[in-house]
Amino acid sequence: MNDSHKNDIGFLLKKIDEKLEKQVNANLNSLGITFAQIRVLIFVHEAENQQTTQKEIETFLEVSHPTTNGIIKRLEEKQLIKTEMTLKNGRMSKNVAITEKGIELCSKNEADKNLLEDKFTEWLSEDGKNTLRELLLKIYEKLC
């Protein structure tokens, strides 16, 4: 590969993503959970009354019903969430709620996430962090 490509913004973003994912997965592995599972757990934790539906999780993750079902099943096996089938608008719906154990894991993950973010932004001033955040948001919005 030509060295000039190493400074391409897309290439740099991809390499940063890969490094971050590797570190995040190492942290999550110590908690016994995957990245997809923690995303669902945080989504449920932040939902109104700390509960949501499987359909809303599917929409959030942008994945298929079977994939979401598998993630939910594994979280339930770990006693991080609980599910319940309910009748809503004449249709069956799977409600998903976080457990105390799930809330504790979210808190632990938040502390780990903050440490990791501090580690890779420690050389930036607060203004620099805000500028970086704004630029990344603009890139993201343009891609959506």
mmCIF file of N, CA and C in Angstrom:
data_model
loop_
_atom_site.group_PDB
_atom_site.id
_atom_site.type_symbol
_atom_site.label_atom_id
_atom_site.label_comp_id
_atom_site.label_asym_id
_atom_site.label_seq_id
_atom_site.Cartn_x
_atom_site.Cartn_y
_atom_site.Cartn_z
ATOM 1 N N MET A 1 0.845 -1.179 0.000
ATOM 2 C CA MET A 1 0.000 0.000 0.000
ATOM 3 C C MET A 1 0.889 1.241 0.000
ATOM 4 N N ASN A 2 0.494 2.202 -0.737
ATOM 5 C CA ASN A 2 1.182 3.481 -0.807
ATOM 6 C C ASN A 2 1.053 4.199 0.541
ATOM 7 N N ASP A 3 2.183 4.714 1.072
ATOM 8 C CA ASP A 3 2.173 5.379 2.379
ATOM 9 C C ASP A 3 1.265 6.589 2.432
ATOM 10 N N SER A 4 1.013 7.226 1.299
ATOM 11 C CA SER A 4 0.159 8.418 1.302
ATOM 12 C C SER A 4 -1.260 8.089 1.744
ATOM 13 N N HIS A 5 -1.685 6.838 1.567
ATOM 14 C CA HIS A 5 -3.039 6.434 1.978
ATOM 15 C C HIS A 5 -3.165 6.355 3.494
ATOM 16 N N LYS A 6 -2.054 6.253 4.198
ATOM 17 C CA LYS A 6 -2.094 6.151 5.659
ATOM 18 C C LYS A 6 -2.592 7.430 6.312
ATOM 19 N N ASN A 7 -2.620 8.523 5.575
ATOM 20 C CA ASN A 7 -3.123 9.788 6.100
ATOM 21 C C ASN A 7 -4.535 10.105 5.626
ATOM 22 N N ASP A 8 -5.122 9.220 4.844
ATOM 23 C CA ASP A 8 -6.506 9.408 4.408
ATOM 24 C C ASP A 8 -7.422 9.362 5.632
ATOM 25 N N ILE A 9 -8.370 10.273 5.691
ATOM 26 C CA ILE A 9 -9.265 10.354 6.847
ATOM 27 C C ILE A 9 -10.034 9.046 7.039
ATOM 28 N N GLY A 10 -10.566 8.501 5.958
ATOM 29 C CA GLY A 10 -11.314 7.244 6.065
ATOM 30 C C GLY A 10 -10.450 6.113 6.604
ATOM 31 N N PHE A 11 -9.221 6.021 6.117
ATOM 32 C CA PHE A 11 -8.293 4.988 6.577
ATOM 33 C C PHE A 11 -8.004 5.173 8.071
ATOM 34 N N LEU A 12 -7.746 6.409 8.468
ATOM 35 C CA LEU A 12 -7.453 6.679 9.877
ATOM 36 C C LEU A 12 -8.652 6.364 10.773
ATOM 37 N N LEU A 13 -9.845 6.744 10.337
ATOM 38 C CA LEU A 13 -11.042 6.435 11.122
ATOM 39 C C LEU A 13 -11.226 4.928 11.272
ATOM 40 N N LYS A 14 -10.982 4.194 10.206
ATOM 41 C CA LYS A 14 -11.110 2.732 10.250
ATOM 42 C C LYS A 14 -10.096 2.128 11.220
ATOM 43 N N LYS A 15 -8.853 2.589 11.172
ATOM 44 C CA LYS A 15 -7.817 2.063 12.063
ATOM 45 C C LYS A 15 -8.136 2.400 13.526
ATOM 46 N N ILE A 16 -8.628 3.618 13.763
ATOM 47 C CA ILE A 16 -9.022 4.011 15.118
ATOM 48 C C ILE A 16 -10.157 3.112 15.597
ATOM 49 N N ASP A 17 -11.147 2.882 14.735
ATOM 50 C CA ASP A 17 -12.278 2.022 15.073
ATOM 51 C C ASP A 17 -11.798 0.623 15.448
ATOM 52 N N GLU A 18 -10.892 0.078 14.677
ATOM 53 C CA GLU A 18 -10.369 -1.271 14.947
ATOM 54 C C GLU A 18 -9.655 -1.329 16.294
ATOM 55 N N LYS A 19 -8.837 -0.332 16.581
ATOM 56 C CA LYS A 19 -8.109 -0.304 17.866
ATOM 57 C C LYS A 19 -9.072 -0.152 19.034
ATOM 58 N N LEU A 20 -10.044 0.752 18.900
ATOM 59 C CA LEU A 20 -11.023 0.940 19.961
ATOM 60 C C LEU A 20 -11.844 -0.330 20.194
ATOM 61 N N GLU A 21 -12.268 -0.951 19.099
ATOM 62 C CA GLU A 21 -13.062 -2.175 19.219
ATOM 63 C C GLU A 21 -12.278 -3.263 19.943
ATOM 64 N N LYS A 22 -11.008 -3.377 19.632
ATOM 65 C CA LYS A 22 -10.156 -4.379 20.282
ATOM 66 C C LYS A 22 -10.078 -4.121 21.788
ATOM 67 N N GLN A 23 -9.874 -2.861 22.181
ATOM 68 C CA GLN A 23 -9.790 -2.525 23.600
ATOM 69 C C GLN A 23 -11.132 -2.694 24.300
ATOM 70 N N VAL A 24 -12.203 -2.277 23.632
ATOM 71 C CA VAL A 24 -13.542 -2.423 24.217
ATOM 72 C C VAL A 24 -13.867 -3.899 24.412
ATOM 73 N N ASN A 25 -13.586 -4.716 23.405
ATOM 74 C CA ASN A 25 -13.869 -6.147 23.524
ATOM 75 C C ASN A 25 -13.062 -6.793 24.644
ATOM 76 N N ALA A 26 -11.814 -6.356 24.847
ATOM 77 C CA ALA A 26 -11.011 -6.880 25.945
ATOM 78 C C ALA A 26 -11.646 -6.528 27.284
ATOM 79 N N ASN A 27 -12.109 -5.278 27.412
ATOM 80 C CA ASN A 27 -12.780 -4.867 28.651
ATOM 81 C C ASN A 27 -14.081 -5.636 28.858
ATOM 82 N N LEU A 28 -14.854 -5.775 27.783
ATOM 83 C CA LEU A 28 -16.140 -6.469 27.896
ATOM 84 C C LEU A 28 -15.954 -7.949 28.179
ATOM 85 N N ASN A 29 -14.905 -8.537 27.620
ATOM 86 C CA ASN A 29 -14.621 -9.946 27.849
ATOM 87 C C ASN A 29 -14.428 -10.210 29.345
ATOM 88 N N SER A 30 -13.789 -9.260 30.028
ATOM 89 C CA SER A 30 -13.587 -9.419 31.469
ATOM 90 C C SER A 30 -14.920 -9.364 32.223
ATOM 91 N N LEU A 31 -15.931 -8.753 31.603
ATOM 92 C CA LEU A 31 -17.271 -8.696 32.209
ATOM 93 C C LEU A 31 -18.149 -9.864 31.759
ATOM 94 N N GLY A 32 -17.634 -10.665 30.807
ATOM 95 C CA GLY A 32 -18.393 -11.816 30.313
ATOM 96 C C GLY A 32 -19.520 -11.442 29.374
ATOM 97 N N ILE A 33 -19.309 -10.396 28.577
ATOM 98 C CA ILE A 33 -20.364 -9.900 27.703
ATOM 99 C C ILE A 33 -19.759 -9.439 26.381
ATOM 100 N N THR A 34 -20.568 -9.416 25.339
ATOM 101 C CA THR A 34 -20.103 -8.970 24.027
ATOM 102 C C THR A 34 -20.519 -7.517 23.784
ATOM 103 N N PHE A 35 -19.939 -6.930 22.740
ATOM 104 C CA PHE A 35 -20.270 -5.554 22.386
ATOM 105 C C PHE A 35 -21.757 -5.420 22.043
ATOM 106 N N ALA A 36 -22.281 -6.356 21.259
ATOM 107 C CA ALA A 36 -23.705 -6.310 20.901
ATOM 108 C C ALA A 36 -24.573 -6.419 22.148
ATOM 109 N N GLN A 37 -24.182 -7.268 23.076
ATOM 110 C CA GLN A 37 -24.964 -7.440 24.299
ATOM 111 C C GLN A 37 -24.942 -6.184 25.166
ATOM 112 N N ILE A 38 -23.788 -5.535 25.291
ATOM 113 C CA ILE A 38 -23.744 -4.325 26.125
ATOM 114 C C ILE A 38 -24.530 -3.195 25.470
ATOM 115 N N ARG A 39 -24.524 -3.134 24.145
ATOM 116 C CA ARG A 39 -25.322 -2.110 23.459
ATOM 117 C C ARG A 39 -26.803 -2.277 23.792
ATOM 118 N N VAL A 40 -27.279 -3.526 23.780
ATOM 119 C CA VAL A 40 -28.683 -3.796 24.106
ATOM 120 C C VAL A 40 -28.943 -3.477 25.573
ATOM 121 N N LEU A 41 -28.047 -3.891 26.429
ATOM 122 C CA LEU A 41 -28.220 -3.654 27.853
ATOM 123 C C LEU A 41 -28.304 -2.160 28.162
ATOM 124 N N ILE A 42 -27.422 -1.373 27.560
ATOM 125 C CA ILE A 42 -27.450 0.077 27.771
ATOM 126 C C ILE A 42 -28.736 0.678 27.201
ATOM 127 N N PHE A 43 -29.150 0.192 26.016
ATOM 128 C CA PHE A 43 -30.391 0.685 25.404
ATOM 129 C C PHE A 43 -31.577 0.449 26.337
ATOM 130 N N VAL A 44 -31.670 -0.744 26.903
ATOM 131 C CA VAL A 44 -32.775 -1.057 27.816
ATOM 132 C C VAL A 44 -32.643 -0.221 29.090
ATOM 133 N N HIS A 45 -31.437 -0.104 29.600
ATOM 134 C CA HIS A 45 -31.193 0.663 30.829
ATOM 135 C C HIS A 45 -31.625 2.123 30.676
ATOM 136 N N GLU A 46 -31.396 2.687 29.488
ATOM 137 C CA GLU A 46 -31.725 4.093 29.250
ATOM 138 C C GLU A 46 -33.158 4.312 28.773
ATOM 139 N N ALA A 47 -33.879 3.234 28.506
ATOM 140 C CA ALA A 47 -35.269 3.342 28.051
ATOM 141 C C ALA A 47 -36.169 3.780 29.206
ATOM 142 N N GLU A 48 -37.318 4.315 28.831
ATOM 143 C CA GLU A 48 -38.294 4.730 29.839
ATOM 144 C C GLU A 48 -38.656 3.540 30.715
ATOM 145 N N ASN A 49 -38.617 3.733 32.031
ATOM 146 C CA ASN A 49 -38.897 2.681 33.015
ATOM 147 C C ASN A 49 -37.959 1.479 32.881
ATOM 148 N N GLN A 50 -36.820 1.674 32.226
ATOM 149 C CA GLN A 50 -35.806 0.641 32.024
ATOM 150 C C GLN A 50 -36.391 -0.630 31.413
ATOM 151 N N GLN A 51 -37.290 -0.397 30.430
ATOM 152 C CA GLN A 51 -37.849 -1.522 29.677
ATOM 153 C C GLN A 51 -38.223 -1.065 28.280
ATOM 154 N N THR A 52 -38.240 -2.017 27.367
ATOM 155 C CA THR A 52 -38.550 -1.727 25.975
ATOM 156 C C THR A 52 -39.099 -3.002 25.342
ATOM 157 N N THR A 53 -39.255 -2.991 24.036
ATOM 158 C CA THR A 53 -39.714 -4.188 23.335
ATOM 159 C C THR A 53 -38.596 -4.728 22.453
ATOM 160 N N GLN A 54 -38.732 -5.988 22.094
ATOM 161 C CA GLN A 54 -37.746 -6.586 21.201
ATOM 162 C C GLN A 54 -37.726 -5.849 19.865
ATOM 163 N N LYS A 55 -38.877 -5.431 19.384
ATOM 164 C CA LYS A 55 -38.959 -4.709 18.115
ATOM 165 C C LYS A 55 -38.165 -3.402 18.170
ATOM 166 N N GLU A 56 -38.257 -2.686 19.280
ATOM 167 C CA GLU A 56 -37.499 -1.436 19.420
ATOM 168 C C GLU A 56 -35.994 -1.708 19.455
ATOM 169 N N ILE A 57 -35.601 -2.825 20.050
ATOM 170 C CA ILE A 57 -34.184 -3.207 20.066
ATOM 171 C C ILE A 57 -33.716 -3.531 18.652
ATOM 172 N N GLU A 58 -34.534 -4.262 17.901
ATOM 173 C CA GLU A 58 -34.202 -4.575 16.500
ATOM 174 C C GLU A 58 -33.978 -3.296 15.701
ATOM 175 N N THR A 59 -34.862 -2.339 15.883
ATOM 176 C CA THR A 59 -34.750 -1.058 15.167
ATOM 177 C C THR A 59 -33.474 -0.328 15.572
ATOM 178 N N PHE A 60 -33.191 -0.313 16.859
ATOM 179 C CA PHE A 60 -31.985 0.348 17.372
ATOM 180 C C PHE A 60 -30.718 -0.299 16.808
ATOM 181 N N LEU A 61 -30.650 -1.613 16.827
ATOM 182 C CA LEU A 61 -29.453 -2.320 16.363
ATOM 183 C C LEU A 61 -29.357 -2.395 14.846
ATOM 184 N N GLU A 62 -30.507 -2.234 14.180
ATOM 185 C CA GLU A 62 -30.589 -2.394 12.727
ATOM 186 C C GLU A 62 -30.148 -3.796 12.297
ATOM 187 N N VAL A 63 -30.673 -4.793 13.019
ATOM 188 C CA VAL A 63 -30.388 -6.192 12.706
ATOM 189 C C VAL A 63 -31.700 -6.968 12.642
ATOM 190 N N SER A 64 -31.607 -8.210 12.200
ATOM 191 C CA SER A 64 -32.794 -9.036 12.010
ATOM 192 C C SER A 64 -33.392 -9.506 13.340
ATOM 193 N N HIS A 65 -34.620 -9.975 13.241
ATOM 194 C CA HIS A 65 -35.327 -10.530 14.402
ATOM 195 C C HIS A 65 -34.554 -11.699 15.018
ATOM 196 N N PRO A 66 -34.089 -12.678 14.217
ATOM 197 C CA PRO A 66 -33.348 -13.795 14.818
ATOM 198 C C PRO A 66 -32.066 -13.357 15.536
ATOM 199 N N THR A 67 -31.357 -12.371 14.976
ATOM 200 C CA THR A 67 -30.137 -11.886 15.623
ATOM 201 C C THR A 67 -30.473 -11.245 16.960
ATOM 202 N N THR A 68 -31.489 -10.398 16.972
ATOM 203 C CA THR A 68 -31.909 -9.736 18.205
ATOM 204 C C THR A 68 -32.387 -10.768 19.215
ATOM 205 N N ASN A 69 -33.128 -11.735 18.755
ATOM 206 C CA ASN A 69 -33.637 -12.788 19.632
ATOM 207 C C ASN A 69 -32.487 -13.528 20.311
ATOM 208 N N GLY A 70 -31.422 -13.815 19.553
ATOM 209 C CA GLY A 70 -30.264 -14.506 20.113
ATOM 210 C C GLY A 70 -29.569 -13.678 21.184
ATOM 211 N N ILE A 71 -29.413 -12.399 20.924
ATOM 212 C CA ILE A 71 -28.771 -11.504 21.895
ATOM 213 C C ILE A 71 -29.604 -11.443 23.173
ATOM 214 N N ILE A 72 -30.912 -11.276 23.015
ATOM 215 C CA ILE A 72 -31.810 -11.202 24.166
ATOM 216 C C ILE A 72 -31.773 -12.507 24.957
ATOM 217 N N LYS A 73 -31.767 -13.612 24.259
ATOM 218 C CA LYS A 73 -31.737 -14.927 24.926
ATOM 219 C C LYS A 73 -30.477 -15.071 25.785
ATOM 220 N N ARG A 74 -29.320 -14.682 25.233
ATOM 221 C CA ARG A 74 -28.070 -14.801 25.983
ATOM 222 C C ARG A 74 -28.048 -13.845 27.191
ATOM 223 N N LEU A 75 -28.592 -12.655 27.029
ATOM 224 C CA LEU A 75 -28.658 -11.715 28.160
ATOM 225 C C LEU A 75 -29.583 -12.248 29.255
ATOM 226 N N GLU A 76 -30.655 -12.885 28.830
ATOM 227 C CA GLU A 76 -31.595 -13.451 29.802
ATOM 228 C C GLU A 76 -30.955 -14.633 30.533
ATOM 229 N N GLU A 77 -30.199 -15.451 29.804
ATOM 230 C CA GLU A 77 -29.490 -16.576 30.433
ATOM 231 C C GLU A 77 -28.497 -16.088 31.481
ATOM 232 N N LYS A 78 -27.916 -14.923 31.258
ATOM 233 C CA LYS A 78 -26.960 -14.335 32.201
ATOM 234 C C LYS A 78 -27.668 -13.553 33.301
ATOM 235 N N GLN A 79 -28.989 -13.548 33.276
ATOM 236 C CA GLN A 79 -29.846 -12.863 34.255
ATOM 237 C C GLN A 79 -29.592 -11.352 34.288
ATOM 238 N N LEU A 80 -29.279 -10.782 33.109
ATOM 239 C CA LEU A 80 -29.059 -9.344 32.992
ATOM 240 C C LEU A 80 -30.328 -8.620 32.559
ATOM 241 N N ILE A 81 -31.238 -9.355 31.934
ATOM 242 C CA ILE A 81 -32.549 -8.840 31.552
ATOM 243 C C ILE A 81 -33.588 -9.913 31.840
ATOM 244 N N LYS A 82 -34.830 -9.498 31.807
ATOM 245 C CA LYS A 82 -35.943 -10.457 31.886
ATOM 246 C C LYS A 82 -36.926 -10.076 30.797
ATOM 247 N N THR A 83 -37.600 -11.074 30.259
ATOM 248 C CA THR A 83 -38.559 -10.820 29.193
ATOM 249 C C THR A 83 -39.937 -11.321 29.600
ATOM 250 N N GLU A 84 -40.928 -10.758 28.925
ATOM 251 C CA GLU A 84 -42.307 -11.136 29.195
ATOM 252 C C GLU A 84 -43.115 -10.874 27.929
ATOM 253 N N MET A 85 -43.903 -11.827 27.535
ATOM 254 C CA MET A 85 -44.787 -11.661 26.383
ATOM 255 C C MET A 85 -46.059 -10.959 26.849
ATOM 256 N N THR A 86 -46.449 -9.918 26.106
ATOM 257 C CA THR A 86 -47.671 -9.179 26.440
ATOM 258 C C THR A 86 -48.472 -8.944 25.167
ATOM 259 N N LEU A 87 -49.745 -8.704 25.357
ATOM 260 C CA LEU A 87 -50.630 -8.368 24.242
ATOM 261 C C LEU A 87 -50.700 -6.853 24.145
ATOM 262 N N LYS A 88 -50.285 -6.325 22.992
ATOM 263 C CA LYS A 88 -50.263 -4.875 22.794
ATOM 264 C C LYS A 88 -50.892 -4.584 21.440
ATOM 265 N N ASN A 89 -51.948 -3.779 21.441
ATOM 266 C CA ASN A 89 -52.665 -3.428 20.214
ATOM 267 C C ASN A 89 -53.088 -4.671 19.429
ATOM 268 N N GLY A 90 -53.529 -5.685 20.149
ATOM 269 C CA GLY A 90 -54.009 -6.912 19.515
ATOM 270 C C GLY A 90 -52.899 -7.826 19.008
ATOM 271 N N ARG A 91 -51.650 -7.510 19.312
ATOM 272 C CA ARG A 91 -50.514 -8.330 18.860
ATOM 273 C C ARG A 91 -49.636 -8.694 20.052
ATOM 274 N N MET A 92 -49.020 -9.852 19.951
ATOM 275 C CA MET A 92 -48.096 -10.267 20.994
ATOM 276 C C MET A 92 -46.791 -9.481 20.835
ATOM 277 N N SER A 93 -46.242 -9.087 21.958
ATOM 278 C CA SER A 93 -45.014 -8.306 21.962
ATOM 279 C C SER A 93 -44.123 -8.814 23.088
ATOM 280 N N LYS A 94 -42.814 -8.895 22.813
ATOM 281 C CA LYS A 94 -41.885 -9.312 23.858
ATOM 282 C C LYS A 94 -41.325 -8.063 24.526
ATOM 283 N N ASN A 95 -41.679 -7.883 25.800
ATOM 284 C CA ASN A 95 -41.134 -6.784 26.588
ATOM 285 C C ASN A 95 -39.818 -7.224 27.207
ATOM 286 N N VAL A 96 -38.872 -6.306 27.248
ATOM 287 C CA VAL A 96 -37.547 -6.586 27.780
ATOM 288 C C VAL A 96 -37.261 -5.566 28.868
ATOM 289 N N ALA A 97 -36.895 -6.040 30.056
ATOM 290 C CA ALA A 97 -36.578 -5.157 31.183
ATOM 291 C C ALA A 97 -35.221 -5.550 31.760
ATOM 292 N N ILE A 98 -34.493 -4.564 32.245
ATOM 293 C CA ILE A 98 -33.178 -4.819 32.822
ATOM 294 C C ILE A 98 -33.333 -5.267 34.274
ATOM 295 N N THR A 99 -32.440 -6.127 34.725
ATOM 296 C CA THR A 99 -32.443 -6.599 36.114
ATOM 297 C C THR A 99 -31.432 -5.787 36.926
ATOM 298 N N GLU A 100 -31.428 -5.988 38.241
ATOM 299 C CA GLU A 100 -30.441 -5.326 39.101
ATOM 300 C C GLU A 100 -29.026 -5.707 38.671
ATOM 301 N N LYS A 101 -28.842 -6.973 38.351
ATOM 302 C CA LYS A 101 -27.529 -7.451 37.892
ATOM 303 C C LYS A 101 -27.128 -6.725 36.600
ATOM 304 N N GLY A 102 -28.084 -6.498 35.727
ATOM 305 C CA GLY A 102 -27.825 -5.772 34.490
ATOM 306 C C GLY A 102 -27.463 -4.321 34.738
ATOM 307 N N ILE A 103 -28.144 -3.705 35.693
ATOM 308 C CA ILE A 103 -27.853 -2.314 36.051
ATOM 309 C C ILE A 103 -26.434 -2.204 36.608
ATOM 310 N N GLU A 104 -26.044 -3.147 37.452
ATOM 311 C CA GLU A 104 -24.684 -3.155 38.014
ATOM 312 C C GLU A 104 -23.643 -3.287 36.912
ATOM 313 N N LEU A 105 -23.906 -4.165 35.946
ATOM 314 C CA LEU A 105 -22.966 -4.350 34.843
ATOM 315 C C LEU A 105 -22.869 -3.090 33.990
ATOM 316 N N CYS A 106 -23.981 -2.401 33.777
ATOM 317 C CA CYS A 106 -23.959 -1.134 33.029
ATOM 318 C C CYS A 106 -23.094 -0.103 33.744
ATOM 319 N N SER A 107 -23.194 -0.048 35.062
ATOM 320 C CA SER A 107 -22.386 0.898 35.841
ATOM 321 C C SER A 107 -20.911 0.572 35.714
ATOM 322 N N LYS A 108 -20.575 -0.696 35.799
ATOM 323 C CA LYS A 108 -19.178 -1.124 35.659
ATOM 324 C C LYS A 108 -18.676 -0.797 34.256
ATOM 325 N N ASN A 109 -19.491 -1.053 33.249
ATOM 326 C CA ASN A 109 -19.103 -0.750 31.870
ATOM 327 C C ASN A 109 -18.908 0.750 31.673
ATOM 328 N N GLU A 110 -19.763 1.557 32.278
ATOM 329 C CA GLU A 110 -19.654 3.014 32.148
ATOM 330 C C GLU A 110 -18.323 3.498 32.723
ATOM 331 N N ALA A 111 -17.936 2.934 33.858
ATOM 332 C CA ALA A 111 -16.649 3.313 34.463
ATOM 333 C C ALA A 111 -15.497 2.916 33.546
ATOM 334 N N ASP A 112 -15.551 1.702 32.982
ATOM 335 C CA ASP A 112 -14.509 1.245 32.053
ATOM 336 C C ASP A 112 -14.468 2.115 30.804
ATOM 337 N N LYS A 113 -15.647 2.465 30.294
ATOM 338 C CA LYS A 113 -15.734 3.299 29.082
ATOM 339 C C LYS A 113 -15.124 4.675 29.336
ATOM 340 N N ASN A 114 -15.415 5.240 30.491
ATOM 341 C CA ASN A 114 -14.864 6.557 30.827
ATOM 342 C C ASN A 114 -13.343 6.510 30.952
ATOM 343 N N LEU A 115 -12.819 5.434 31.538
ATOM 344 C CA LEU A 115 -11.365 5.291 31.643
ATOM 345 C C LEU A 115 -10.727 5.195 30.270
ATOM 346 N N LEU A 116 -11.345 4.414 29.375
ATOM 347 C CA LEU A 116 -10.818 4.250 28.024
ATOM 348 C C LEU A 116 -10.869 5.571 27.266
ATOM 349 N N GLU A 117 -11.992 6.276 27.369
ATOM 350 C CA GLU A 117 -12.106 7.556 26.667
ATOM 351 C C GLU A 117 -11.101 8.566 27.218
ATOM 352 N N ASP A 118 -10.914 8.573 28.527
ATOM 353 C CA ASP A 118 -9.908 9.463 29.124
ATOM 354 C C ASP A 118 -8.517 9.121 28.601
ATOM 355 N N LYS A 119 -8.252 7.828 28.447
ATOM 356 C CA LYS A 119 -6.931 7.379 27.981
ATOM 357 C C LYS A 119 -6.632 7.897 26.583
ATOM 358 N N PHE A 120 -7.596 7.810 25.670
ATOM 359 C CA PHE A 120 -7.284 8.222 24.298
ATOM 360 C C PHE A 120 -7.551 9.695 24.023
ATOM 361 N N THR A 121 -8.039 10.423 25.008
ATOM 362 C CA THR A 121 -8.213 11.872 24.801
ATOM 363 C C THR A 121 -7.447 12.693 25.836
ATOM 364 N N GLU A 122 -6.607 12.037 26.636
ATOM 365 C CA GLU A 122 -5.910 12.749 27.723
ATOM 366 C C GLU A 122 -5.027 13.891 27.228
ATOM 367 N N TRP A 123 -4.563 13.810 26.017
ATOM 368 C CA TRP A 123 -3.674 14.830 25.447
ATOM 369 C C TRP A 123 -4.440 16.013 24.872
ATOM 370 N N LEU A 124 -5.775 15.925 24.862
ATOM 371 C CA LEU A 124 -6.607 17.013 24.340
ATOM 372 C C LEU A 124 -7.117 17.905 25.461
ATOM 373 N N SER A 125 -7.222 19.183 25.190
ATOM 374 C CA SER A 125 -7.876 20.097 26.131
ATOM 375 C C SER A 125 -9.387 19.844 26.047
ATOM 376 N N GLU A 126 -10.140 20.431 26.951
ATOM 377 C CA GLU A 126 -11.604 20.305 26.890
ATOM 378 C C GLU A 126 -12.133 20.876 25.578
ATOM 379 N N ASP A 127 -11.572 22.020 25.151
ATOM 380 C CA ASP A 127 -11.975 22.601 23.869
ATOM 381 C C ASP A 127 -11.644 21.651 22.728
ATOM 382 N N GLY A 128 -10.490 21.009 22.794
ATOM 383 C CA GLY A 128 -10.087 20.051 21.765
ATOM 384 C C GLY A 128 -11.029 18.856 21.712
ATOM 385 N N LYS A 129 -11.419 18.359 22.893
ATOM 386 C CA LYS A 129 -12.366 17.235 22.958
ATOM 387 C C LYS A 129 -13.704 17.635 22.347
ATOM 388 N N ASN A 130 -14.162 18.836 22.675
ATOM 389 C CA ASN A 130 -15.438 19.320 22.128
ATOM 390 C C ASN A 130 -15.359 19.479 20.611
ATOM 391 N N THR A 131 -14.249 19.998 20.126
ATOM 392 C CA THR A 131 -14.068 20.160 18.683
ATOM 393 C C THR A 131 -14.047 18.798 17.996
ATOM 394 N N LEU A 132 -13.308 17.853 18.562
ATOM 395 C CA LEU A 132 -13.247 16.506 17.988
ATOM 396 C C LEU A 132 -14.640 15.893 17.943
ATOM 397 N N ARG A 133 -15.382 16.016 19.043
ATOM 398 C CA ARG A 133 -16.743 15.467 19.116
ATOM 399 C C ARG A 133 -17.638 16.091 18.042
ATOM 400 N N GLU A 134 -17.556 17.414 17.880
ATOM 401 C CA GLU A 134 -18.365 18.113 16.873
ATOM 402 C C GLU A 134 -18.011 17.657 15.459
ATOM 403 N N LEU A 135 -16.723 17.510 15.168
ATOM 404 C CA LEU A 135 -16.293 17.079 13.840
ATOM 405 C C LEU A 135 -16.736 15.651 13.550
ATOM 406 N N LEU A 136 -16.605 14.782 14.536
ATOM 407 C CA LEU A 136 -17.034 13.395 14.335
ATOM 408 C C LEU A 136 -18.544 13.314 14.130
ATOM 409 N N LEU A 137 -19.295 14.110 14.867
ATOM 410 C CA LEU A 137 -20.747 14.150 14.677
ATOM 411 C C LEU A 137 -21.112 14.638 13.278
ATOM 412 N N LYS A 138 -20.406 15.638 12.791
ATOM 413 C CA LYS A 138 -20.675 16.132 11.445
ATOM 414 C C LYS A 138 -20.389 15.056 10.405
ATOM 415 N N ILE A 139 -19.297 14.336 10.555
ATOM 416 C CA ILE A 139 -18.974 13.239 9.635
ATOM 417 C C ILE A 139 -20.077 12.198 9.673
ATOM 418 N N TYR A 140 -20.472 11.815 10.891
ATOM 419 C CA TYR A 140 -21.510 10.810 11.049
ATOM 420 C C TYR A 140 -22.814 11.248 10.393
ATOM 421 N N GLU A 141 -23.225 12.483 10.660
ATOM 422 C CA GLU A 141 -24.478 12.997 10.099
ATOM 423 C C GLU A 141 -24.448 13.021 8.583
ATOM 424 N N LYS A 142 -23.320 13.330 7.988
ATOM 425 C CA LYS A 142 -23.203 13.369 6.521
ATOM 426 C C LYS A 142 -23.303 11.976 5.917
ATOM 427 N N LEU A 143 -22.940 10.969 6.695
ATOM 428 C CA LEU A 143 -22.990 9.585 6.204
ATOM 429 C C LEU A 143 -24.388 8.977 6.335
ATOM 430 N N CYS A 144 -25.193 9.567 7.191
ATOM 431 C CA CYS A 144 -26.543 9.003 7.434
ATOM 432 C C CYS A 144 -27.545 9.439 6.396
#
